[in-house]
Amino acid sequence: MASAASAPPEPANLPRIVAASLIGTTIEWYDFFLYGSAAALVFNKLFFPDSDPLVGTLLSFLTYAVGFAARPLGALVFGHYGDRIGRKKLLVLSLLMMGGATFAIGLLPTHASVGAAAPVLLTTLRLIQGFALGGEWGGAVLLVSEHGDARRRGFWASWPQTGAPAGQLLATGVLSLLTAVLSDQAFGSWGWRIPFLLSGVLVIVGLWIRLSVDESPVFQQALERAEARKASAAAGSEAEKLPLVAVLRHHWRDVLIAMGARMAENISYYVITAFILVYATTSAGVSKQTALNAVLIASAVHFAVIPAWGALSDRIGRRPVYLLGAAGVGLWMFPFFSLIDTGGFGNLIIAVTVGLVLHGAMYAPQAAFFSEMFATRMRYSGASIGAQFASVAAGAPAPLIATALLSDYGSSTPIALYVVAASVLTLIAIGVAKETRHRDLAAVESDATAEPTATRPADARTV
């Protein structure tokens, strides 16, 4: 295996590629998180008005979870074509789909206008959002990972990850501003539409940036080798094996590890940032504006610490940083809810900020870690499948489960135990994983899609 020391230097245009991935992921996460915040704050009244408040919130979060259900399908489709024709084209398509669906939500009629058709239309657009986001993450982190080298891959690949807190920051900031300047009646009547309609402007900016970047050189080289094998009668059939089939054949263990690694990261994030808007306002007596402001401040800190965690993973490894985050977020859940229960704004900020800092220790190395697990011609599929299939069991039901536990038990203890259980699963997954930080994605390309397992050297490692 090539060492980091033998890797080529980072390309001069890497910061521009990082910026393109970051801006695009920020816009897409803005769209996705905007829906989550609106689901907690207004959608229960606008689209499910016949339900009591907590049941309405549950129904609202159910449409939120539908977006996660579509993400594995997006991962399969975008992963397949991303491994076939390139990362860049699929990233442009995902941005158009996500932005278009979000803009359309801002134009939706409510239940008062069209009755049952309103939640149906809302759910349909949420499905499109989830499908697009399922293909977005893998392409964005791979475009950066495959342009750089192993020495600082954790740092550079962590920047697209900051698109999540940046999108959260932007979405929460816009909502916080609107709730501050508008009355509850005005916000519920028309003000909630403004953030969704703003997505149209953001998509134009994102497209301009994304169209300016080049395709991954690692992918281009792998594609050329695959085309050469295709021309050879001896190797043609193996070279053209579907990426999904190749992933499940050669990387099933890595897919399971990636799914396990996502459990604590995904569940804790949506409990900390989405469910808190329900818990703080209903159980702790905190105002909607106060809860939004706390998430806003904590998201800014989250954005800042992710590159630092990524850089640390370059120095000590992906696994130690990830293990620290998984253990930390599980232990923090009990103090997290205790601080919120005090109702103090300062304590609320501390609770959310510490939670997101610990979450960042998992989220930052995740991009490089997952990228380094898979071969180039199946990397988009492998990373996306591992990440997005876990979302169905993790992030999708997290607000629903947390809200249901609160409704049934009237206590935060079962919710904290729920996050602790997820942390244990992640600790086990990372504990059995292999360290990947020295892998050179460009120098080592024993393409498993082209070479039968029986013919590969016993010590060859597909990356």
XYZ file of C-alpha atoms in Angstrom:
463
model
C 0.000 0.000 0.000
C 1.253 3.430 -0.896
C 2.052 5.579 2.065
C 0.974 9.157 2.520
C 4.524 10.256 1.998
C 4.570 8.969 -1.572
C 1.323 10.695 -2.499
C 1.383 13.562 -4.990
C 1.087 17.087 -3.675
C -2.326 18.675 -3.284
C -3.508 20.380 -6.498
C -3.469 24.172 -6.551
C -7.195 24.302 -7.270
C -8.161 22.155 -4.263
C -9.466 25.127 -2.209
C -11.774 26.054 -5.119
C -13.039 22.471 -5.331
C -13.599 22.453 -1.566
C -15.494 25.741 -1.817
C -17.690 24.371 -4.602
C -18.565 21.264 -2.583
C -19.132 23.308 0.574
C -21.432 25.855 -1.061
C -23.439 23.141 -2.774
C -23.839 21.015 0.346
C -24.721 24.101 2.389
C -27.589 24.892 0.029
C -28.857 21.322 -0.010
C -28.669 20.975 3.773
C -30.338 24.377 4.128
C -33.256 23.016 2.137
C -33.384 19.790 4.136
C -33.055 21.353 7.590
C -35.459 24.145 6.772
C -38.133 21.514 6.383
C -37.202 19.943 9.725
C -37.448 23.241 11.574
C -40.719 24.143 9.869
C -42.078 20.681 10.716
C -41.443 21.355 14.388
C -42.789 24.915 14.353
C -45.656 25.412 11.872
C -46.401 22.431 9.624
C -48.404 20.682 12.348
C -50.895 23.574 12.300
C -50.860 24.308 8.563
C -51.084 20.786 7.175
C -52.506 18.702 10.067
C -54.871 21.114 11.857
C -57.434 18.525 12.969
C -54.984 16.827 15.334
C -54.122 17.782 18.888
C -50.783 19.639 19.115
C -48.497 16.711 19.977
C -50.166 14.334 17.500
C -49.961 17.051 14.860
C -46.252 17.347 15.568
C -45.870 13.587 15.207
C -47.645 13.662 11.825
C -45.503 16.575 10.770
C -42.329 14.710 11.724
C -43.687 11.689 9.830
C -43.532 13.661 6.580
C -40.058 14.725 7.702
C -39.080 11.048 8.038
C -40.425 10.290 4.558
C -37.518 12.301 3.157
C -35.119 9.889 4.833
C -36.956 6.909 3.342
C -36.178 8.234 -0.136
C -32.491 8.760 0.591
C -31.419 5.098 0.081
C -33.077 5.106 -3.342
C -31.232 8.314 -4.162
C -28.007 6.714 -2.950
C -28.530 3.717 -5.242
C -29.412 5.727 -8.349
C -26.918 8.554 -7.912
C -24.234 6.142 -6.717
C -24.661 3.927 -9.774
C -24.446 6.754 -12.287
C -21.855 8.632 -10.261
C -19.578 5.593 -10.512
C -20.378 5.268 -14.208
C -20.283 8.791 -15.622
C -18.698 10.913 -12.897
C -19.312 12.845 -9.699
C -19.816 16.346 -11.109
C -22.842 15.696 -13.344
C -24.752 13.984 -10.572
C -23.989 16.774 -8.099
C -25.502 19.331 -10.464
C -28.626 17.207 -10.870
C -29.045 16.688 -7.130
C -28.825 20.428 -6.504
C -31.517 21.163 -9.118
C -33.864 18.543 -7.693
C -33.421 19.624 -4.088
C -33.740 23.333 -4.805
C -36.767 22.882 -7.054
C -38.635 20.820 -4.464
C -37.864 23.322 -1.700
C -39.003 26.272 -3.799
C -42.245 24.421 -4.591
C -42.919 23.847 -0.867
C -42.928 27.615 -0.475
C -45.793 27.789 -2.986
C -47.904 24.978 -1.511
C -51.514 25.582 -0.508
C -52.300 24.627 3.087
C -54.931 22.300 4.519
C -57.305 25.248 4.918
C -57.225 25.820 1.146
C -57.217 22.355 -0.427
C -57.859 19.942 2.434
C -56.201 16.517 2.374
C -54.359 17.311 -0.865
C -52.043 19.666 1.057
C -50.231 17.021 3.163
C -50.086 14.722 0.102
C -48.333 17.394 -1.960
C -46.048 18.193 0.961
C -45.079 14.533 1.314
C -44.385 14.214 -2.431
C -42.013 17.170 -2.402
C -40.346 15.812 0.715
C -39.707 12.547 -1.139
C -37.969 14.472 -3.923
C -35.852 16.295 -1.348
C -34.786 13.028 0.252
C -34.012 11.383 -3.088
C -31.765 14.296 -4.080
C -29.966 14.452 -0.742
C -29.361 10.703 -0.853
C -27.136 11.266 -3.874
C -25.642 14.583 -2.800
C -23.491 13.606 0.161
C -21.435 10.871 -1.478
C -20.603 12.924 -4.557
C -19.642 16.046 -2.625
C -17.217 14.369 -0.240
C -15.711 12.173 -2.965
C -15.031 15.114 -5.249
C -12.836 16.606 -2.507
C -11.351 13.335 -1.237
C -10.277 12.239 -4.704
C -8.630 15.555 -5.571
C -6.336 15.627 -2.540
C -3.868 13.200 -0.994
C -3.818 11.132 2.168
C -1.722 13.534 4.245
C -4.507 16.077 4.781
C -7.527 14.265 3.399
C -9.320 14.278 6.726
C -9.032 18.063 6.943
C -10.046 18.872 3.371
C -12.819 16.270 3.192
C -14.300 17.605 6.418
C -15.122 20.926 4.758
C -18.081 19.579 2.747
C -19.263 18.183 6.091
C -19.473 21.740 7.398
C -22.259 22.213 4.861
C -24.573 20.521 7.371
C -24.066 23.036 10.222
C -23.801 25.858 7.683
C -27.141 24.832 6.203
C -28.574 24.478 9.705
C -27.156 27.880 10.580
C -28.648 29.477 7.499
C -32.047 27.805 7.862
C -32.318 28.495 11.586
C -31.023 32.043 11.132
C -33.640 32.899 8.524
C -36.411 31.363 10.636
C -35.139 33.089 13.769
C -35.083 36.445 12.007
C -38.591 35.996 10.660
C -40.046 34.909 14.006
C -38.381 37.931 15.605
C -39.779 40.528 13.188
C -43.149 38.940 12.406
C -46.075 38.226 14.658
C -47.066 34.584 15.177
C -50.103 35.193 12.988
C -48.086 36.699 10.138
C -45.425 33.993 10.316
C -48.040 31.226 10.282
C -49.971 32.892 7.458
C -47.239 33.737 4.957
C -43.885 34.361 6.646
C -42.914 30.667 6.750
C -42.893 30.625 2.927
C -40.046 33.124 2.581
C -37.160 30.783 3.538
C -38.401 28.149 1.093
C -38.693 30.624 -1.770
C -35.179 31.920 -1.037
C -33.921 28.497 -2.080
C -34.434 29.476 -5.718
C -31.806 32.220 -5.437
C -29.394 29.964 -3.577
C -29.661 27.231 -6.218
C -28.614 29.653 -8.962
C -25.497 30.544 -6.967
C -24.763 26.883 -6.241
C -25.079 25.870 -9.890
C -22.703 28.603 -10.986
C -20.092 27.361 -8.510
C -20.517 23.648 -9.205
C -20.347 23.979 -12.970
C -16.933 25.609 -12.630
C -15.126 22.629 -11.062
C -13.384 19.730 -12.793
C -14.198 16.053 -12.498
C -12.173 13.997 -10.018
C -8.833 12.966 -11.620
C -8.849 9.706 -9.653
C -12.230 8.844 -11.164
C -11.125 9.831 -14.674
C -8.095 7.556 -14.434
C -10.207 4.670 -13.117
C -12.739 5.209 -15.916
C -9.990 5.058 -18.539
C -8.732 1.778 -17.084
C -12.254 0.380 -17.044
C -12.770 1.343 -20.686
C -9.504 -0.367 -21.582
C -10.646 -3.525 -19.812
C -13.994 -3.339 -21.536
C -12.216 -3.512 -24.870
C -10.486 -6.683 -23.772
C -12.527 -9.813 -24.327
C -10.836 -11.533 -21.408
C -11.736 -8.973 -18.747
C -14.756 -7.236 -20.193
C -17.511 -8.981 -18.260
C -15.867 -8.446 -14.871
C -15.053 -4.800 -15.615
C -18.681 -3.988 -16.309
C -20.172 -5.519 -13.181
C -22.747 -3.134 -11.689
C -21.251 -0.936 -8.923
C -23.991 -2.026 -6.496
C -23.266 -5.712 -7.128
C -19.534 -5.114 -6.757
C -20.042 -3.232 -3.487
C -22.162 -5.994 -1.973
C -19.722 -8.642 -3.191
C -16.416 -7.058 -2.170
C -17.328 -4.438 0.455
C -20.332 -5.762 2.389
C -18.369 -5.584 5.643
C -17.437 -1.954 4.989
C -21.068 -1.099 4.235
C -22.144 -2.565 7.574
C -19.387 -0.676 9.397
C -20.450 2.578 7.735
C -24.068 1.974 8.720
C -23.106 1.264 12.312
C -20.878 4.318 12.406
C -23.815 6.474 11.369
C -26.169 5.400 14.155
C -24.919 7.630 16.988
C -23.904 10.440 14.645
C -27.270 10.616 12.877
C -29.588 10.013 15.822
C -27.814 12.424 18.163
C -27.780 15.189 15.555
C -31.516 15.174 14.935
C -32.313 14.890 18.631
C -30.044 17.856 19.366
C -31.156 20.108 16.500
C -34.710 19.090 15.517
C -36.342 17.452 18.532
C -35.026 20.169 20.829
C -37.461 22.622 19.221
C -40.276 20.402 20.483
C -38.825 19.513 23.888
C -37.643 22.993 24.846
C -40.937 24.653 23.931
C -43.340 22.037 25.349
C -41.539 20.576 28.383
C -39.088 23.269 29.459
C -41.320 26.271 28.764
C -38.728 27.917 26.508
C -39.998 30.219 23.781
C -39.713 29.268 20.137
C -37.393 32.215 19.519
C -35.070 31.237 22.391
C -34.779 27.638 21.187
C -33.995 28.766 17.635
C -31.344 31.197 18.866
C -29.626 28.469 20.889
C -29.456 26.173 17.866
C -28.190 29.103 15.805
C -25.262 29.816 18.143
C -24.394 26.146 18.574
C -24.436 25.580 14.796
C -21.848 28.328 14.363
C -19.537 26.568 16.838
C -20.249 23.237 15.138
C -19.178 24.705 11.807
C -15.899 25.919 13.314
C -14.875 22.685 15.060
C -15.495 20.231 12.203
C -12.302 21.112 10.240
C -10.331 20.927 13.500
C -11.625 17.410 14.182
C -10.842 16.507 10.559
C -7.270 17.746 10.927
C -6.897 15.769 14.166
C -8.002 12.616 12.332
C -5.070 13.166 9.947
C -2.681 13.134 12.883
C -4.015 10.347 15.119
C -6.397 8.448 12.825
C -10.084 8.362 11.896
C -11.011 5.726 14.485
C -9.763 7.457 17.684
C -11.544 10.718 16.825
C -14.741 8.900 15.872
C -14.691 6.797 19.053
C -14.271 9.929 21.162
C -17.322 11.518 19.572
C -19.511 8.420 19.902
C -18.690 7.903 23.576
C -18.933 11.601 24.357
C -22.331 12.215 22.807
C -23.813 9.217 24.622
C -22.508 10.411 27.988
C -23.651 13.983 27.336
C -27.345 13.204 26.811
C -28.285 13.209 30.493
C -26.614 16.582 31.240
C -28.039 17.805 27.910
C -31.662 17.419 29.010
C -30.956 18.530 32.576
C -29.555 21.835 31.314
C -32.547 22.382 29.026
C -34.959 21.677 31.895
C -33.621 24.700 33.774
C -35.139 26.940 31.100
C -32.120 29.264 31.123
C -30.856 30.545 27.792
C -27.210 30.137 28.786
C -27.746 26.550 29.859
C -29.620 25.862 26.630
C -26.656 27.152 24.603
C -24.218 25.013 26.598
C -26.381 21.904 26.168
C -26.679 22.209 22.380
C -23.139 23.468 21.765
C -21.362 20.699 23.692
C -23.615 18.131 22.016
C -22.758 19.418 18.545
C -19.032 19.677 19.302
C -19.037 15.987 20.283
C -21.135 15.172 17.228
C -18.507 16.913 15.095
C -15.881 14.420 16.276
C -17.878 11.756 14.445
C -19.040 13.817 11.502
C -15.680 15.376 10.591
C -13.633 12.209 9.887
C -16.634 10.438 8.382
C -16.122 11.804 4.852
C -12.511 10.652 4.526
C -13.155 7.456 6.497
C -15.994 6.269 4.249
C -14.192 7.353 1.061
C -11.115 5.348 2.012
C -13.127 2.150 2.474
C -14.099 1.634 -1.176
C -12.516 1.231 -4.625
C -12.829 4.192 -7.015
C -15.264 2.563 -9.453
C -17.613 1.635 -6.619
C -16.786 4.397 -4.138
C -19.813 6.630 -4.842
C -22.146 3.637 -4.478
C -20.411 2.199 -1.429
C -20.108 5.416 0.559
C -23.651 6.525 -0.336
C -25.268 3.169 0.441
C -23.520 2.867 3.782
C -24.401 6.412 4.788
C -27.958 6.689 3.475
C -29.328 3.253 4.330
C -28.346 3.945 7.931
C -30.359 7.177 7.806
C -33.592 5.204 7.483
C -32.984 3.489 10.823
C -31.214 6.430 12.478
C -32.029 10.016 11.540
C -35.428 9.350 9.952
C -37.249 8.064 13.035
C -35.168 9.949 15.616
C -37.518 12.956 16.070
C -40.528 10.624 15.840
C -39.181 8.216 18.454
C -38.076 11.039 20.738
C -41.466 12.764 20.476
C -43.319 9.487 21.092
C -41.150 8.697 24.132
C -41.832 12.154 25.519
C -45.560 11.714 24.923
C -45.677 8.269 26.556
C -43.354 8.825 29.527
C -43.336 12.584 30.008
C -39.625 12.368 30.764
C -36.329 12.901 28.963
C -34.699 9.786 30.481
C -35.982 7.313 27.838
C -34.800 9.697 25.104
C -31.322 9.901 26.629
C -31.178 6.095 26.852
C -32.205 5.899 23.200
C -29.165 7.986 22.200
C -26.914 5.963 24.525
C -28.008 2.747 22.782
C -27.114 4.283 19.419
C -23.697 5.269 20.787
C -23.026 1.685 21.851
C -23.805 0.447 18.324
C -21.412 2.993 16.829
C -18.649 2.147 19.307
C -18.925 -1.507 18.286
C -18.845 -0.670 14.552
C -15.803 1.601 14.826
C -14.133 -0.825 17.210
C -14.058 -3.578 14.550
C -13.154 -1.222 11.682
C -9.631 -0.872 10.286
C -7.747 2.421 10.319
C -7.711 3.997 6.838
C -5.948 7.355 7.104
C -2.781 6.353 5.173
C -4.551 4.974 2.122
C -3.691 6.666 -1.169
C -6.795 6.649 -3.354
C -4.873 7.397 -6.543
C -1.866 5.077 -6.140
C -3.748 1.940 -5.164
C -6.454 0.844 -7.570
C -6.875 -2.898 -7.523
C -10.295 -2.479 -9.035
C -12.468 -5.205 -7.586
C -15.021 -4.749 -10.337
C -12.475 -5.928 -12.862
C -10.589 -8.610 -11.033
C -12.071 -11.804 -9.622
C -11.349 -12.338 -5.957
C -9.509 -15.562 -6.649
C -6.900 -13.810 -8.801
C -6.035 -11.019 -6.401
C -3.067 -11.347 -4.090
C -4.134 -12.360 -0.605
C -2.813 -9.136 0.927
C -4.231 -6.755 -1.700
C -6.543 -4.156 -0.248
C -9.093 -2.581 -2.559
C -9.221 1.159 -2.188
